[in-house]
JSON list of C-alpha atoms and ligand atoms in Angstrom, two decimals:
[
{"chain": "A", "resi": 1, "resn": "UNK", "atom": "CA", "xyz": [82.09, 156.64, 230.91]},
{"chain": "A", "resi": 2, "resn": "UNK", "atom": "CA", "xyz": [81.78, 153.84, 233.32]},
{"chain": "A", "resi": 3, "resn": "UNK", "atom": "CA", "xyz": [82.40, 154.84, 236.77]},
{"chain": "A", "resi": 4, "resn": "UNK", "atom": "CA", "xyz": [85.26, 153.41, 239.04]},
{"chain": "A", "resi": 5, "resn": "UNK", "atom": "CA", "xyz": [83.14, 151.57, 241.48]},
{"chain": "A", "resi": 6, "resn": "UNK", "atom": "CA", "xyz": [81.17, 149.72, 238.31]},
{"chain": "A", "resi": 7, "resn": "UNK", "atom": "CA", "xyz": [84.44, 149.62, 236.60]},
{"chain": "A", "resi": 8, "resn": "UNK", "atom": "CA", "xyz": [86.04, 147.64, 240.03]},
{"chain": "A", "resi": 9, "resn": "UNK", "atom": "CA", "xyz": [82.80, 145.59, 240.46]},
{"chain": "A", "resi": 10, "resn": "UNK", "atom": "CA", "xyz": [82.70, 144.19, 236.82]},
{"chain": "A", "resi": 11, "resn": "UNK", "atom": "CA", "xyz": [86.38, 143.34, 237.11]},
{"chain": "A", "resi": 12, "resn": "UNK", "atom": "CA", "xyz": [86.06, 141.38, 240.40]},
{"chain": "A", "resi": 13, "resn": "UNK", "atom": "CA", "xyz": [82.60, 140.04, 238.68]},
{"chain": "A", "resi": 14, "resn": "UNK", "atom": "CA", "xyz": [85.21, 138.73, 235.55]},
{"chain": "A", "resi": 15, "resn": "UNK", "atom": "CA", "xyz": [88.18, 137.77, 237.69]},
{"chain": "A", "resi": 16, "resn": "UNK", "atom": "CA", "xyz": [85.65, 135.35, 239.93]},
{"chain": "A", "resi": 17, "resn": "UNK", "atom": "CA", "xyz": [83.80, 133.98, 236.56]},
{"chain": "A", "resi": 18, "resn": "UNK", "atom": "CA", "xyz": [87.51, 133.14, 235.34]},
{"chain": "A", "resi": 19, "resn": "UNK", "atom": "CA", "xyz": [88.46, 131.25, 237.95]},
{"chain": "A", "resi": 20, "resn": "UNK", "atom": "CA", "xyz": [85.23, 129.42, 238.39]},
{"chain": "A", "resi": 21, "resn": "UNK", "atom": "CA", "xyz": [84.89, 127.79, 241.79]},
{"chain": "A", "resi": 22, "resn": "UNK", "atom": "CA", "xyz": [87.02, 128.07, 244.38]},
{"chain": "A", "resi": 23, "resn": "UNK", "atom": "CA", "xyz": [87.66, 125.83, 247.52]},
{"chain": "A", "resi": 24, "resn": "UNK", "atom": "CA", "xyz": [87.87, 127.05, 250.89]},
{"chain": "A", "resi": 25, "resn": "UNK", "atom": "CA", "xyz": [89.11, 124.69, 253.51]},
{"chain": "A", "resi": 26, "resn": "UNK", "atom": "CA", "xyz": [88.59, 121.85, 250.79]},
{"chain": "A", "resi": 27, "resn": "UNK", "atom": "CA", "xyz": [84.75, 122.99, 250.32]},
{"chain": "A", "resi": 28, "resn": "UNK", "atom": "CA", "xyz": [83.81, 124.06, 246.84]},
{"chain": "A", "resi": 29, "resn": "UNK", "atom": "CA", "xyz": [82.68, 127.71, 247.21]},
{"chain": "A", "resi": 30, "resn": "UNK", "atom": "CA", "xyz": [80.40, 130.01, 245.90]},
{"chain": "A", "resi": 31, "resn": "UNK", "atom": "CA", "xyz": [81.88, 133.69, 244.94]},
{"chain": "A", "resi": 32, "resn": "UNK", "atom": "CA", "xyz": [79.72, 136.55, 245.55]},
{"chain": "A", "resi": 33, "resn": "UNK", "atom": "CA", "xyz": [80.07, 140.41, 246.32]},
{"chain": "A", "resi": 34, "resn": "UNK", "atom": "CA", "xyz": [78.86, 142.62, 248.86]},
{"chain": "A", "resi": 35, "resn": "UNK", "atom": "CA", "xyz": [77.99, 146.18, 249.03]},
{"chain": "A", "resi": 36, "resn": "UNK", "atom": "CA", "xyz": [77.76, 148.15, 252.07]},
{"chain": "A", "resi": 37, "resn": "UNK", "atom": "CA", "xyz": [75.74, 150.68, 251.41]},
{"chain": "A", "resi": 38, "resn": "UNK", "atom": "CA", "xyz": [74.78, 153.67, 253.88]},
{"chain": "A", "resi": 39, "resn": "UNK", "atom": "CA", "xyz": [72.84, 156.68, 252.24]},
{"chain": "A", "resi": 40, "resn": "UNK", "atom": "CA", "xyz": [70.97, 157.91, 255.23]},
{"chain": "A", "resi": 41, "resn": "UNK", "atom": "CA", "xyz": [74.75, 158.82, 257.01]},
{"chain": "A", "resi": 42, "resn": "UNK", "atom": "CA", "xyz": [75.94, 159.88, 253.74]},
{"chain": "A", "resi": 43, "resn": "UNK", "atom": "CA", "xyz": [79.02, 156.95, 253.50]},
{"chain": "A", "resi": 44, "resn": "UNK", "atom": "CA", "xyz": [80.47, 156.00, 250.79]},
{"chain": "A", "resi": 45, "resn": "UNK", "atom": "CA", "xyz": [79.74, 152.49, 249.96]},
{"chain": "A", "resi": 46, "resn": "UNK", "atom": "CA", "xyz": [82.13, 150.07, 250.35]},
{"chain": "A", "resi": 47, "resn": "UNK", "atom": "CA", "xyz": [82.32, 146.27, 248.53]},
{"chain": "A", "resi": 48, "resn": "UNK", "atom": "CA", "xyz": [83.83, 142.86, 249.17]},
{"chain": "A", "resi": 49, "resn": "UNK", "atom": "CA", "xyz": [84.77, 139.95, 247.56]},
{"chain": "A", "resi": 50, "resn": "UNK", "atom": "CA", "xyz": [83.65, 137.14, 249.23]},
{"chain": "A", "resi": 51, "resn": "UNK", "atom": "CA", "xyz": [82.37, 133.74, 249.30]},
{"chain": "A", "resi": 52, "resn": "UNK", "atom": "CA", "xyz": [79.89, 130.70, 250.20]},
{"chain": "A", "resi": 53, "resn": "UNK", "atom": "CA", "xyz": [80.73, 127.12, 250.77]},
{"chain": "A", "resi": 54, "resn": "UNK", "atom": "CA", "xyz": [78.34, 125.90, 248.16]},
{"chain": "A", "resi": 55, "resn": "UNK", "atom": "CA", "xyz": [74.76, 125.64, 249.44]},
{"chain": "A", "resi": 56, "resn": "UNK", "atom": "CA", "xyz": [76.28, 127.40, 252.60]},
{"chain": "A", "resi": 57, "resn": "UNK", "atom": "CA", "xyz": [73.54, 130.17, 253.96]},
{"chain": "A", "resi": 58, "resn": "UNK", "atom": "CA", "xyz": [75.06, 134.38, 253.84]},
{"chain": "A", "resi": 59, "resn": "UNK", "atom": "CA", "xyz": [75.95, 134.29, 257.21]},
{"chain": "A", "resi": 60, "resn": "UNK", "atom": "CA", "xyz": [79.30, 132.63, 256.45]},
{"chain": "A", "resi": 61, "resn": "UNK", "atom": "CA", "xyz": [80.21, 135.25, 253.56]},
{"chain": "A", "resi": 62, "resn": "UNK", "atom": "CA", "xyz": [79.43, 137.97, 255.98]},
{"chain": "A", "resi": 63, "resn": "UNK", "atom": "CA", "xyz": [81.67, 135.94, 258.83]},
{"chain": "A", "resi": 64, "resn": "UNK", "atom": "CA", "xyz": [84.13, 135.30, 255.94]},
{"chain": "A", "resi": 65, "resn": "UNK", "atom": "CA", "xyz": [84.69, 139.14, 255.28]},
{"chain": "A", "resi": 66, "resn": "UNK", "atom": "CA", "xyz": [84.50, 139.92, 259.18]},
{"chain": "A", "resi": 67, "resn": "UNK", "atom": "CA", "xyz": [87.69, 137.47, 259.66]},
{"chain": "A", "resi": 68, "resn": "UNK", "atom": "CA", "xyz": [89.89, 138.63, 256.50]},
{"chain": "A", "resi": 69, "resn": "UNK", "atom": "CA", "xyz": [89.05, 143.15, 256.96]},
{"chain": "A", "resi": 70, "resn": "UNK", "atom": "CA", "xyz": [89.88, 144.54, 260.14]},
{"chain": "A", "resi": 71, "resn": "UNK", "atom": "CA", "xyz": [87.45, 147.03, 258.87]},
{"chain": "A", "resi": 72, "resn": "UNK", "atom": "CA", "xyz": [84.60, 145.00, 258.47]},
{"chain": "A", "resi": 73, "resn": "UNK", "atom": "CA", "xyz": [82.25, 143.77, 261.16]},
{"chain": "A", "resi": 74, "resn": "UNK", "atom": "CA", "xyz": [78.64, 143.02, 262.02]},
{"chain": "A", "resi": 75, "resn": "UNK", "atom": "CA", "xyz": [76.45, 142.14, 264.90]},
{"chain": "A", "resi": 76, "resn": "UNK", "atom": "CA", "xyz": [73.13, 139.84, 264.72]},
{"chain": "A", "resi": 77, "resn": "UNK", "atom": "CA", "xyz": [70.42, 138.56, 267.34]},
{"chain": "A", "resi": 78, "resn": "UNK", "atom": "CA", "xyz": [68.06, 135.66, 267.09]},
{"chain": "A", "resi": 79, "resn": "UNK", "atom": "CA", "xyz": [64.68, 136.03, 266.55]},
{"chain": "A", "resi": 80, "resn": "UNK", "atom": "CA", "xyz": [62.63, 133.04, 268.59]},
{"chain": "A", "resi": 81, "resn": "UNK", "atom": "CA", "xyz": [60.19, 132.81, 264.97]},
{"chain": "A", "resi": 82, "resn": "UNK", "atom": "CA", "xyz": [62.96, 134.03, 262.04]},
{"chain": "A", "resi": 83, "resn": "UNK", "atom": "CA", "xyz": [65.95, 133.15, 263.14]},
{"chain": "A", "resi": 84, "resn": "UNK", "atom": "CA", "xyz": [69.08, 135.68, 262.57]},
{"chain": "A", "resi": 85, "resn": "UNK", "atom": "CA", "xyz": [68.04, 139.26, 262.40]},
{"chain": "A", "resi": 86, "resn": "UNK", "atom": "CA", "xyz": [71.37, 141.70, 260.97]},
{"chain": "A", "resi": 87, "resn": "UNK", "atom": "CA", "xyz": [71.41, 144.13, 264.09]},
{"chain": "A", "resi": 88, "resn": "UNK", "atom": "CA", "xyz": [74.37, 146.35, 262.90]},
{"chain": "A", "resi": 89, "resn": "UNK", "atom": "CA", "xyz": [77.64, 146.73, 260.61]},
{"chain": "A", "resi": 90, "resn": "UNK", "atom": "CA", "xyz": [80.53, 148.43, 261.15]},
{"chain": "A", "resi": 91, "resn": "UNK", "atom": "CA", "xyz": [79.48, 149.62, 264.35]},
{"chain": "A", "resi": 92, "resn": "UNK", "atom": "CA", "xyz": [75.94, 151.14, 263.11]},
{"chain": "A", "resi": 93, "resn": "UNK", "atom": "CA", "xyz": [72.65, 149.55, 264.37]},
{"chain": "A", "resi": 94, "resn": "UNK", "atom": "CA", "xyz": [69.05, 150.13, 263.08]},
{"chain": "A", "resi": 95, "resn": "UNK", "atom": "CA", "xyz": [66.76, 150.86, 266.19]},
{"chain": "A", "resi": 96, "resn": "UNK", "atom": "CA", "xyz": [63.10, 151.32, 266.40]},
{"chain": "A", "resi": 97, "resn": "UNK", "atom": "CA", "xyz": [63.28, 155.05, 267.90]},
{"chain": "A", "resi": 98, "resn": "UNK", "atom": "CA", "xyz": [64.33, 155.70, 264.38]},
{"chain": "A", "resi": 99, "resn": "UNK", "atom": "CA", "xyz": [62.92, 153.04, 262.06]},
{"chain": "A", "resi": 100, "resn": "UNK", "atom": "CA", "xyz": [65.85, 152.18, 260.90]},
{"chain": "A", "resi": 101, "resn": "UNK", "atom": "CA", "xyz": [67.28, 148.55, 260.01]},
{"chain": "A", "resi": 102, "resn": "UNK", "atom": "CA", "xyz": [69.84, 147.17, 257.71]},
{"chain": "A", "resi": 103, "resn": "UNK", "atom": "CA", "xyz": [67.71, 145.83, 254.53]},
{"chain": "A", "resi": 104, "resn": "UNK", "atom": "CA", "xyz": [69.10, 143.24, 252.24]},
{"chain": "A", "resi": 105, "resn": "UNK", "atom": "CA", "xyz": [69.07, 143.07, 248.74]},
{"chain": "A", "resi": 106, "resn": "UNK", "atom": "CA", "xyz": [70.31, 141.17, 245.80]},
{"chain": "A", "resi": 107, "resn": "UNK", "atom": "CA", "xyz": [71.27, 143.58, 242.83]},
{"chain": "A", "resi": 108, "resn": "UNK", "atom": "CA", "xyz": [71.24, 142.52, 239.11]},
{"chain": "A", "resi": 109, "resn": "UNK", "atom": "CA", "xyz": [71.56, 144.65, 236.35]},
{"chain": "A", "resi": 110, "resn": "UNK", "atom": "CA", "xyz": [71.13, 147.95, 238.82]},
{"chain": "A", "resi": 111, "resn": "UNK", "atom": "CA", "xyz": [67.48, 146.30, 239.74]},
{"chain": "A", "resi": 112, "resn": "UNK", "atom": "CA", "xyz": [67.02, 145.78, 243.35]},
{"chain": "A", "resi": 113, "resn": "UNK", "atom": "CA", "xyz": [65.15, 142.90, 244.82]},
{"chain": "A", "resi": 114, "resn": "UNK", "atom": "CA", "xyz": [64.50, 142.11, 248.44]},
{"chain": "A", "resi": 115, "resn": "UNK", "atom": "CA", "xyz": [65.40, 138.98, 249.78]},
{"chain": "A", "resi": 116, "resn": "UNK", "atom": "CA", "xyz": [62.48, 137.38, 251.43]},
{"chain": "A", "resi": 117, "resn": "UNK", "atom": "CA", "xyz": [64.23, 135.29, 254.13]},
{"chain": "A", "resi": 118, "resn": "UNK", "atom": "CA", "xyz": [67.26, 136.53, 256.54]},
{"chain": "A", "resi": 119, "resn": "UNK", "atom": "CA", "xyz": [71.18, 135.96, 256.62]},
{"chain": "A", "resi": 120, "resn": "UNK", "atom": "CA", "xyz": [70.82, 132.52, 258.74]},
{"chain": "A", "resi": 121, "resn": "UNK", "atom": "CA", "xyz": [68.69, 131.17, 255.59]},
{"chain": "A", "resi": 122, "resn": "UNK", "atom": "CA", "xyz": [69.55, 132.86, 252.48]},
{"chain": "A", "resi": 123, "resn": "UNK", "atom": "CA", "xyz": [71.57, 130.83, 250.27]},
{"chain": "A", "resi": 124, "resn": "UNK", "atom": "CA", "xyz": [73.75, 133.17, 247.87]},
{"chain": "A", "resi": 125, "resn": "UNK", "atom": "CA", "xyz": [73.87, 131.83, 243.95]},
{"chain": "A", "resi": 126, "resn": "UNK", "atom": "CA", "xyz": [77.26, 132.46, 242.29]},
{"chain": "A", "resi": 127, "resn": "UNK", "atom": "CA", "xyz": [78.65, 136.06, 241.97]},
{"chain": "A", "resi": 128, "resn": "UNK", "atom": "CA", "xyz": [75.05, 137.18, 243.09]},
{"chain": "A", "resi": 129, "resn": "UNK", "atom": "CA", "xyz": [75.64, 141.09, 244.15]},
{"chain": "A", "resi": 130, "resn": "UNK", "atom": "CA", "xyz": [74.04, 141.40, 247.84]},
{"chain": "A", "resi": 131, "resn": "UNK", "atom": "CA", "xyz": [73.53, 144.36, 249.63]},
{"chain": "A", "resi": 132, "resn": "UNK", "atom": "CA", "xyz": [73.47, 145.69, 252.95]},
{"chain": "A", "resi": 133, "resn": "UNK", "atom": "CA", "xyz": [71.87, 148.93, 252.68]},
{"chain": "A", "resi": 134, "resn": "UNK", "atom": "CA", "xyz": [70.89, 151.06, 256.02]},
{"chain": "A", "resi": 135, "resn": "UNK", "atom": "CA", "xyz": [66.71, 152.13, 255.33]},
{"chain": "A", "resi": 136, "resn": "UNK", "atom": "CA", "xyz": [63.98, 152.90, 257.30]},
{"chain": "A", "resi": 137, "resn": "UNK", "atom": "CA", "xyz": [60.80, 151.78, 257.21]},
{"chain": "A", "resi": 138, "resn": "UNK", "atom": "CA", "xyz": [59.21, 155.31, 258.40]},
{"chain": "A", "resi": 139, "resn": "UNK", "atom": "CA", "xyz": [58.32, 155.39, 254.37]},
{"chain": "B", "resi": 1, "resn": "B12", "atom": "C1", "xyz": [57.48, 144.72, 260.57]},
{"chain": "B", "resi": 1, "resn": "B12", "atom": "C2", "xyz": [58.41, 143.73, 259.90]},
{"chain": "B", "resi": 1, "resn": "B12", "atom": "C3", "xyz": [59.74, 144.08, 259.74]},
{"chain": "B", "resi": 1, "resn": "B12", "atom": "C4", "xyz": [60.33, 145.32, 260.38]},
{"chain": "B", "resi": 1, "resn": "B12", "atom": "C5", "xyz": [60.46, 145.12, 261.91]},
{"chain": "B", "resi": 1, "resn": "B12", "atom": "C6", "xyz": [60.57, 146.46, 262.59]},
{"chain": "B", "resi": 1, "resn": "B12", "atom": "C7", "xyz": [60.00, 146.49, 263.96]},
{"chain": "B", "resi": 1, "resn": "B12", "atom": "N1", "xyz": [60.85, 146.70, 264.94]},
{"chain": "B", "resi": 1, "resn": "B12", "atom": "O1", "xyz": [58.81, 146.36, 264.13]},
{"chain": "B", "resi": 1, "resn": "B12", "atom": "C8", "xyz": [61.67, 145.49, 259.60]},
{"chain": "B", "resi": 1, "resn": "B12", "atom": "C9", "xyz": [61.47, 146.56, 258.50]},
{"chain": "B", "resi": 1, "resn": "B12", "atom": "C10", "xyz": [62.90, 145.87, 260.44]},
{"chain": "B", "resi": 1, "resn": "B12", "atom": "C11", "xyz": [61.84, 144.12, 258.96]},
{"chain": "B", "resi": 1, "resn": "B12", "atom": "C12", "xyz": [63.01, 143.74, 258.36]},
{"chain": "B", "resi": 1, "resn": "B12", "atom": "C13", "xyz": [63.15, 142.56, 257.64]},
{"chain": "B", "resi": 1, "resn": "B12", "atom": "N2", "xyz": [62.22, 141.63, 257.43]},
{"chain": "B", "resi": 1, "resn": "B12", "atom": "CO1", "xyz": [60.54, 141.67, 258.23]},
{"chain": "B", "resi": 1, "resn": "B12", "atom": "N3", "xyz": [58.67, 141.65, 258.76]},
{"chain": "B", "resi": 1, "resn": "B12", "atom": "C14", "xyz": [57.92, 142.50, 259.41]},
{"chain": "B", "resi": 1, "resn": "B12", "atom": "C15", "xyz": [56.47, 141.98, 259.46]},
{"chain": "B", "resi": 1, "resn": "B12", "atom": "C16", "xyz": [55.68, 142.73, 258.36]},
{"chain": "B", "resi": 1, "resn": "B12", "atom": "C17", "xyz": [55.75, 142.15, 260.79]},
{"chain": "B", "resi": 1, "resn": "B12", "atom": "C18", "xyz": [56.57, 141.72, 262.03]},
{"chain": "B", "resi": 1, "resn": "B12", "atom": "C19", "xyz": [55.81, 142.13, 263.30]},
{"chain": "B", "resi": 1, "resn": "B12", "atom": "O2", "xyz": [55.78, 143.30, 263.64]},
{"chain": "B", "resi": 1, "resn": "B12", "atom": "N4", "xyz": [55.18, 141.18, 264.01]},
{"chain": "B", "resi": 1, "resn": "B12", "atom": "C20", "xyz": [54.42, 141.48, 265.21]},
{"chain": "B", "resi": 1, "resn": "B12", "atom": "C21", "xyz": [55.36, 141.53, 266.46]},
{"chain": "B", "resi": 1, "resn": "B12", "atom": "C22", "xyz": [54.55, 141.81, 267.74]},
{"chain": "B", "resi": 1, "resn": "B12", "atom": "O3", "xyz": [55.97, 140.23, 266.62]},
{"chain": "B", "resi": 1, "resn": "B12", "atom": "P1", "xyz": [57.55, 140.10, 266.84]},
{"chain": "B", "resi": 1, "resn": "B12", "atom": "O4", "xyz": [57.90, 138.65, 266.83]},
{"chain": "B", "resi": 1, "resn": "B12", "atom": "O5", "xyz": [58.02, 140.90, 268.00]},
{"chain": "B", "resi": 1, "resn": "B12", "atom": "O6", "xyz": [58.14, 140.79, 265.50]},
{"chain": "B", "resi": 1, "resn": "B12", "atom": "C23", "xyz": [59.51, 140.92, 265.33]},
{"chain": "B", "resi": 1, "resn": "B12", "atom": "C24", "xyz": [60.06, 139.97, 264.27]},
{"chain": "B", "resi": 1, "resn": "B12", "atom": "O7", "xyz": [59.11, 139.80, 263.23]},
{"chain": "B", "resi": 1, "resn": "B12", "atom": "C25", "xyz": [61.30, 140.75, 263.80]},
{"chain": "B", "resi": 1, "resn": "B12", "atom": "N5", "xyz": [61.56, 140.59, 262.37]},
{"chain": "B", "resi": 1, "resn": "B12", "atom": "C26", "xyz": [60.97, 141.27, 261.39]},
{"chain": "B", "resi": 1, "resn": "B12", "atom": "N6", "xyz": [61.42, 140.88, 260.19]},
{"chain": "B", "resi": 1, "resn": "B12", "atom": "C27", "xyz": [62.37, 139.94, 260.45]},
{"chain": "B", "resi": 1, "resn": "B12", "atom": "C28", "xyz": [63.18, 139.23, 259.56]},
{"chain": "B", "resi": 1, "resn": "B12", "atom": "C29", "xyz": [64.08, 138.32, 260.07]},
{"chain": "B", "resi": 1, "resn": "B12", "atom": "C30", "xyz": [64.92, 137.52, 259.11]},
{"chain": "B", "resi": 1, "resn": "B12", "atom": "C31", "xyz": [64.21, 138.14, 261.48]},
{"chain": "B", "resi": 1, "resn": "B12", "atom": "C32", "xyz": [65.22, 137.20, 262.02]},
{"chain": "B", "resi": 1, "resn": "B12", "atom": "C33", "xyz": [63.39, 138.86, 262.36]},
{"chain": "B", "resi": 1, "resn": "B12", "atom": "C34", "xyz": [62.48, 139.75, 261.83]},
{"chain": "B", "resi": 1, "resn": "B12", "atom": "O8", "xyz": [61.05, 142.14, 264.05]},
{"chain": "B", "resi": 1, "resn": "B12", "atom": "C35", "xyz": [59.79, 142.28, 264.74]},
{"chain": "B", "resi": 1, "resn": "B12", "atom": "C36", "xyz": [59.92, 143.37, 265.77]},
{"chain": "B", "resi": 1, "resn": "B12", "atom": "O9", "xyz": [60.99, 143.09, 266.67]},
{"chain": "B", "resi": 1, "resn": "B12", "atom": "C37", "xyz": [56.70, 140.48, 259.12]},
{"chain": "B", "resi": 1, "resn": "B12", "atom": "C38", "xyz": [55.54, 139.77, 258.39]},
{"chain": "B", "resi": 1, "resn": "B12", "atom": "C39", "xyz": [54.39, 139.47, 259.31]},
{"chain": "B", "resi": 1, "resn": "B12", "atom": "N7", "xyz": [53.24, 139.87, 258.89]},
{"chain": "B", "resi": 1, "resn": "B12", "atom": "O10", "xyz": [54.60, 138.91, 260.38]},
{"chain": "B", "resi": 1, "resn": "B12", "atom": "C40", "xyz": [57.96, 140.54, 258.22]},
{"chain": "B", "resi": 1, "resn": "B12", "atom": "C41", "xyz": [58.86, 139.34, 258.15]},
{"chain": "B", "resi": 1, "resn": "B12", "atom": "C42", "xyz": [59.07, 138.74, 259.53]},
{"chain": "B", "resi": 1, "resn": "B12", "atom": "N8", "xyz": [60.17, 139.92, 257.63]},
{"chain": "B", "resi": 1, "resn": "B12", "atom": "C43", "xyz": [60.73, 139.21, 256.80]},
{"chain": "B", "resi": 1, "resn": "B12", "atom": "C44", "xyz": [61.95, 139.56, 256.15]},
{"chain": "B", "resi": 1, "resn": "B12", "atom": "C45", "xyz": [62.43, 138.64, 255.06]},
{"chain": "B", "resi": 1, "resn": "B12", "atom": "C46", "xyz": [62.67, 140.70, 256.53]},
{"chain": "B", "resi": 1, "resn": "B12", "atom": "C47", "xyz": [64.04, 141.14, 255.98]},
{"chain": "B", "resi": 1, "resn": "B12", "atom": "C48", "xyz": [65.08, 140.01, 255.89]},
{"chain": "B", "resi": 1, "resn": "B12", "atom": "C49", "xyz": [63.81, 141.81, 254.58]},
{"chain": "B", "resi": 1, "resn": "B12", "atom": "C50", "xyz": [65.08, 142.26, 253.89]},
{"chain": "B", "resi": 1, "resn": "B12", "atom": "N9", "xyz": [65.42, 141.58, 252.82]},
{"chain": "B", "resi": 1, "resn": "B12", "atom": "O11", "xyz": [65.74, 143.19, 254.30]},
{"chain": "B", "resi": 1, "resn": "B12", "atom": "C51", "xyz": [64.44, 142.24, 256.99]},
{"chain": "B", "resi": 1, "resn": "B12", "atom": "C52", "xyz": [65.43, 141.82, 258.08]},
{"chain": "B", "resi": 1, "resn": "B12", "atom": "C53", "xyz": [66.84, 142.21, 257.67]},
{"chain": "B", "resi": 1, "resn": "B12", "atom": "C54", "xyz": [67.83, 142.04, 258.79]},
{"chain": "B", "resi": 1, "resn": "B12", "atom": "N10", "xyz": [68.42, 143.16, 259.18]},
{"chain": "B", "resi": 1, "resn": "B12", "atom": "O12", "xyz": [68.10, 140.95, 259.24]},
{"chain": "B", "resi": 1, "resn": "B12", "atom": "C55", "xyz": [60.03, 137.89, 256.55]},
{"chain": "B", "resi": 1, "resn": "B12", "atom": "C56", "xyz": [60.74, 136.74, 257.29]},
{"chain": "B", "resi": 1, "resn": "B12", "atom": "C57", "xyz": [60.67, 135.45, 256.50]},
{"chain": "B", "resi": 1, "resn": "B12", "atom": "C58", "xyz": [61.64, 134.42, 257.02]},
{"chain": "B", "resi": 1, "resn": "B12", "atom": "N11", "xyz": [61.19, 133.18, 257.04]},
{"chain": "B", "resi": 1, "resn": "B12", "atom": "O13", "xyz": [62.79, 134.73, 257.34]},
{"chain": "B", "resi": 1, "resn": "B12", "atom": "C59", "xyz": [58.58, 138.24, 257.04]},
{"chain": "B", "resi": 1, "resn": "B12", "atom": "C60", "xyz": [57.79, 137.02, 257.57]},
{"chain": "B", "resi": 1, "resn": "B12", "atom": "C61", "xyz": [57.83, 138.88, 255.83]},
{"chain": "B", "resi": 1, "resn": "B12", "atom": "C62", "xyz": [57.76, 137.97, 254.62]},
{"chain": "B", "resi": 1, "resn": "B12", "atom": "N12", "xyz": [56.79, 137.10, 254.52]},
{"chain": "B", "resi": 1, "resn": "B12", "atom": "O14", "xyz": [58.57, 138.05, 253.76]},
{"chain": "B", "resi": 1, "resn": "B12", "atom": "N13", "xyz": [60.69, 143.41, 259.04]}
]
């Protein structure tokens, strides 16, 4: 049997391809979801429904969720060559006394790829699954 957290992700996944695109502020948007995921604290993960202006960069889902759950946040900083490097969510940063750093992935059919740019330049496709998962690279 399907467990509740696939069994709530596939209906948000259906409810968002039903109603196709959505607007925000007048902008056709881009629907996505996004895990928080946090398996060297043991948390359970948590996901949100959230959304892109279309061709808009992750950054705005992530500020999109921030302003709608009192529960959600996130910090960044700006890297002089990269650009925006995720520092912490909900209150827990990676730091290098640790090796730890919040990786980001795009999940499709439970395979796990790496995206190969940051959240100031990746540009979400429709209902893509991302992931913030806390790693380390120690490994
Ligand atoms: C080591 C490394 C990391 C380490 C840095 C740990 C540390 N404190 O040393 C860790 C594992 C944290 C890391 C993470 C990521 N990285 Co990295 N990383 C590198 C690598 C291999 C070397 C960087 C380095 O040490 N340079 C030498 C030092 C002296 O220079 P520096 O300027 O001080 O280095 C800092 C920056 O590079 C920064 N940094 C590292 N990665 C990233 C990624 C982004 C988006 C930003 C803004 C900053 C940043 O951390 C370094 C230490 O402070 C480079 C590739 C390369 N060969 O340069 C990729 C590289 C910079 N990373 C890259 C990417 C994509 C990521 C991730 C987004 C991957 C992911 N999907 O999770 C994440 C960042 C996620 C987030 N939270 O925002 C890309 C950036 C491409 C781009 N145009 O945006 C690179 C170029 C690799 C590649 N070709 O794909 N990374």
């Amino acid at each position: 049997m399907a467990s509740p957290r696939i069994a709530f992700l596939s209906v948000g996944i259906l409810l968002f391809s039903i109603q196709g695109t959505l607007t925000v502020a007048g902008q056709a948007s881009v629907p996505l979801l996004l895990s928080v995921e946090n398996d060297l604290s043991n948390m359970s993960p948590e996901t949100h429904f959230t959304s892109v202006v279309e061709g808009g960069v992750l950054l705005g889902a992530l500020r999109r969720i921030q302003e709608s759950r009192p529960d959600f946040m996130f910090t960044m900083k700006e890297d002089p060559n990269y650009g925006l490097f995720l520092e912490s969510v909900n209150g827990v940063f990676g730091n290098d006394r640790d090796k730890t750093y919040w990786e980001i992935l795009s999940e499709n059919s439970g395979e796990y790829k790496r995206l190969d740019v940051g959240i100031g330049c990746y540009v979400p496709s429709e209902n893509e699954h991302i992931v913030l998962r806390f790693s380390t690279w120690a490994k």
